[in-house]
Structure formats: structure tokens, C-alpha cells
Amino acid sequence: MKPSATLTTILAVEILLFAGATLVHAGILIGGHEHGPARTAEGVIAAVLVLGLIICLLRPAAMRTIALAVQGFALLGTLVGVFTITVGVGPQTLADKAFHGALLMVLVAGLVAAWRAPRG
């Protein structure tokens, strides 16, 4: 698979993950897991990833830089989420903890793929 296809696929998967988490914390996909601050943070991250994907598709020469930037933002936000879970502020369910672990793995894999992608 070409690096550009790999990066756009990874970004699309990340968008789906964050959008899904937003819908769960809004109580739309699964009831009983509502959490306003988590919903907002995940929605913002999903929106940033969508914007990044759009820019990558419109400006393929900037794909590596854009993918690094938006995934770095998503990783930072996810680490904030992990921190809030750790200190007891964020959602405390096993599903939330597992999901954040999976997000971290996907984001790190995406950042590695972006880092290894050719420049320009």
C-alpha cells in the first residue's frame, strides 16, 4: 500500500474511533456512558482529524506534515483523557480504559507511519 493510502486509511480509522467515542459519551450509541467533558474532547479531536484528512486529500504534498500534526494533537488529547481516568476525574469504566489503550496504540502506529512517509 502506498504511504499516502496508508495515512489516509489510518486517519479515517482514527476519525471513526473518535466519532464513535463521541456518540457513546453523548448517550447515542450506548446509554449509561454519558460524559459531557469526554464527549466534547473526543468531538473536537474527531473534527481536527477530519480537517486534517481533508487537507491531506487536497494537498498531498503536505500529507506527512498534516498527518503528524493532527495525530500529535489527538495523541495529546488522548493522554489528557488517560490522565483524567488515572486521577479519577474521567470515566472509570473498564471499556473506557481499554478504549484509551487502543486509541494510544492506533495513534502511535499512525504517527510512526506518518514519520516514515516520504516528505513532499
XYZ file of N, CA and C in Angstrom, residues 9-101:
279
model
N -5.962 6.057 5.253
C -6.717 4.980 5.901
C -6.612 5.081 7.418
N -5.411 5.316 7.914
C -5.221 5.448 9.363
C -6.017 6.635 9.896
N -5.953 7.766 9.205
C -6.722 8.938 9.644
C -8.220 8.632 9.655
N -8.699 7.931 8.636
C -10.126 7.583 8.584
C -10.517 6.681 9.750
N -9.673 5.716 10.080
C -9.948 4.827 11.220
C -9.967 5.632 12.511
N -9.023 6.533 12.676
C -8.987 7.362 13.879
C -10.235 8.237 13.983
N -10.673 8.783 12.865
C -11.904 9.581 12.856
C -13.079 8.741 13.329
N -13.187 7.537 12.800
C -14.288 6.651 13.213
C -14.219 6.330 14.699
N -13.024 6.087 15.212
C -12.875 5.775 16.638
C -13.302 6.955 17.510
N -12.824 8.145 17.178
C -13.165 9.312 17.993
C -14.627 9.717 17.826
N -15.160 9.593 16.619
C -16.581 9.890 16.409
C -17.441 8.899 17.178
N -17.053 7.631 17.156
C -17.782 6.615 17.915
C -17.752 6.905 19.405
N -16.578 7.280 19.913
C -16.464 7.608 21.337
C -17.326 8.817 21.679
N -17.382 9.785 20.785
C -18.229 10.964 20.998
C -19.693 10.545 21.116
N -20.127 9.669 20.223
C -21.517 9.215 20.243
C -21.830 8.369 21.474
N -20.868 7.594 21.934
C -21.067 6.811 23.166
C -21.201 7.751 24.354
N -20.298 8.729 24.461
C -20.349 9.640 25.608
C -21.495 10.644 25.508
N -22.136 10.714 24.352
C -23.354 11.517 24.216
C -24.594 10.690 24.544
N -24.407 9.385 24.748
C -25.536 8.506 25.044
C -26.304 8.081 23.811
N -25.747 8.288 22.630
C -26.451 7.968 21.388
C -26.244 6.507 21.001
N -25.008 6.042 21.024
C -24.740 4.645 20.643
C -25.032 3.669 21.773
N -24.613 4.049 22.982
C -24.806 3.182 24.151
C -25.244 4.075 25.313
N -26.371 3.778 25.882
C -26.836 4.545 27.024
C -26.073 4.186 28.284
N -26.020 5.111 29.223
C -25.382 4.862 30.502
C -23.915 5.229 30.546
N -23.361 5.698 29.425
C -21.951 6.082 29.394
C -21.784 7.563 29.093
N -22.822 8.337 29.369
C -22.778 9.762 29.079
C -21.705 10.441 29.928
N -20.935 11.300 29.290
C -19.916 12.076 29.997
C -19.616 13.303 29.139
N -20.122 14.445 29.562
C -20.031 15.677 28.780
C -18.621 16.098 28.403
N -17.702 16.210 29.369
C -16.347 16.638 29.008
C -15.650 15.672 28.048
N -15.834 14.369 28.241
C -15.220 13.387 27.335
C -15.834 13.520 25.945
N -17.157 13.685 25.885
C -17.842 13.856 24.598
C -17.282 15.058 23.850
N -17.117 16.156 24.557
C -16.611 17.379 23.923
C -15.184 17.187 23.420
N -14.322 16.644 24.262
C -12.918 16.451 23.880
C -12.809 15.515 22.677
N -13.524 14.423 22.704
C -13.462 13.462 21.594
C -14.059 14.048 20.322
N -15.077 14.867 20.457
C -15.664 15.520 19.291
C -14.708 16.513 18.655
N -13.990 17.262 19.486
C -13.008 18.214 18.969
C -11.881 17.463 18.262
N -11.411 16.387 18.876
C -10.336 15.602 18.252
C -10.817 15.019 16.928
N -12.024 14.489 16.892
C -12.567 13.949 15.637
C -12.629 15.033 14.569
N -13.061 16.226 14.945
C -13.164 17.331 13.982
C -11.790 17.727 13.452
N -10.795 17.774 14.322
C -9.429 18.104 13.892
C -8.907 17.040 12.930
N -9.180 15.776 13.232
C -8.749 14.695 12.339
C -9.457 14.776 10.985
N -10.743 15.110 10.986
C -11.485 15.277 9.724
C -10.862 16.404 8.900
N -10.621 17.523 9.540
C -9.999 18.654 8.847
C -8.634 18.249 8.288
N -7.863 17.514 9.092
C -6.560 17.050 8.636
C -6.672 16.131 7.431
N -7.618 15.218 7.463
C -7.813 14.308 6.327
C -8.194 15.082 5.068
N -9.079 16.042 5.209
C -9.490 16.854 4.058
C -8.287 17.593 3.472
N -7.481 18.196 4.340
C -6.303 18.916 3.856
C -5.322 17.953 3.186
N -5.150 16.762 3.754
C -4.269 15.758 3.153
C -4.735 15.378 1.754
N -6.042 15.255 1.580
C -6.574 14.895 0.268
C -6.439 16.038 -0.736
N -6.559 17.268 -0.243
C -6.450 18.431 -1.128
C -5.003 18.816 -1.422
N -4.114 18.538 -0.493
C -2.699 18.912 -0.628
C -1.816 17.718 -0.300
N -1.753 16.740 -1.181
C -0.975 15.529 -0.914
C 0.490 15.785 -0.569
N 1.053 16.855 -1.090
C 2.456 17.159 -0.794
C 2.670 17.486 0.685
N 1.626 17.934 1.359
C 1.721 18.290 2.775
C 1.228 17.169 3.687
N 0.903 16.009 3.114
C 0.271 14.935 3.875
C 1.075 14.518 5.109
N 2.351 14.332 4.955
C 3.176 13.881 6.081
C 3.093 14.878 7.238
N 3.281 16.143 6.929
C 3.264 17.185 7.958
C 1.893 17.293 8.620
N 0.858 17.301 7.818
C -0.502 17.421 8.351
C -0.845 16.204 9.208
N -0.512 15.007 8.718
C -0.806 13.781 9.480
C -0.068 13.784 10.806
N 1.186 14.218 10.812
C 1.930 14.306 12.072
C 1.266 15.298 13.030
N 0.859 16.446 12.504
C 0.270 17.487 13.352
C -1.057 17.051 13.961
N -1.973 16.549 13.139
C -3.301 16.232 13.671
C -3.270 14.993 14.566
N -2.412 14.035 14.231
C -2.304 12.853 15.099
C -1.571 13.194 16.398
N -0.629 14.122 16.325
C 0.031 14.588 17.546
C -0.972 15.268 18.468
N -1.848 16.077 17.887
C -2.911 16.722 18.662
C -3.819 15.671 19.294
N -4.195 14.664 18.498
C -5.072 13.605 19.004
C -4.387 12.817 20.108
N -3.088 12.554 19.954
C -2.355 11.826 20.991
C -2.303 12.639 22.278
N -2.039 13.926 22.161
C -2.010 14.786 23.344
C -3.373 14.769 24.054
N -4.443 14.910 23.282
C -5.787 14.870 23.877
C -6.090 13.532 24.526
N -5.643 12.460 23.910
C -5.875 11.130 24.468
C -5.081 10.953 25.757
N -3.872 11.477 25.790
C -3.078 11.402 27.020
C -3.726 12.202 28.151
N -4.362 13.317 27.812
C -5.122 14.067 28.820
C -6.264 13.188 29.339
N -6.938 12.488 28.413
C -8.009 11.571 28.821
C -7.501 10.463 29.725
N -6.348 9.904 29.392
C -5.749 8.855 30.233
C -5.426 9.422 31.616
N -4.909 10.632 31.645
C -4.592 11.270 32.918
C -5.854 11.465 33.755
N -6.942 11.939 33.136
C -8.170 12.164 33.905
C -8.736 10.847 34.431
N -8.595 9.789 33.655
C -9.024 8.467 34.133
C -8.166 8.043 35.320
N -6.869 8.246 35.195
C -5.927 7.835 36.238
C -6.185 8.552 37.558
N -6.499 9.841 37.495
C -6.720 10.595 38.731
C -8.167 10.541 39.214
N -9.023 9.853 38.462
C -10.393 9.654 38.913
C -11.390 10.704 38.480
N -11.019 11.576 37.563
C -11.928 12.622 37.099
C -12.749 12.143 35.913
N -12.109 11.430 34.996
C -12.777 10.976 33.786
C -13.572 9.708 34.029
N -14.201 9.208 32.969
C -14.969 7.968 33.075
C -14.078 6.832 33.592
N -14.644 5.985 34.428
C -13.847 4.965 35.094
C -14.177 3.533 34.665
N -14.914 3.360 33.598
C -15.304 2.008 33.218
C -14.126 1.277 32.579
N -14.175 -0.031 32.645
C -13.152 -0.852 32.005
C -13.130 -0.583 30.498
N -14.304 -0.380 29.925
C -14.383 -0.087 28.489
C -13.640 1.196 28.143
N -13.788 2.231 28.960
C -13.075 3.481 28.714
C -11.569 3.271 28.800
N -11.134 2.535 29.799
C -9.695 2.286 29.964
C -9.144 1.490 28.786
N -9.853 0.465 28.367
C -9.411 -0.354 27.235
C -9.431 0.463 25.947
N -10.469 1.265 25.771
C -10.587 2.074 24.566
C -9.440 3.068 24.474
N -9.109 3.713 25.582
C -7.995 4.659 25.559
C -6.679 3.945 25.255
N -6.511 2.747 25.765
C -5.318 1.967 25.433
C -5.248 1.675 23.945
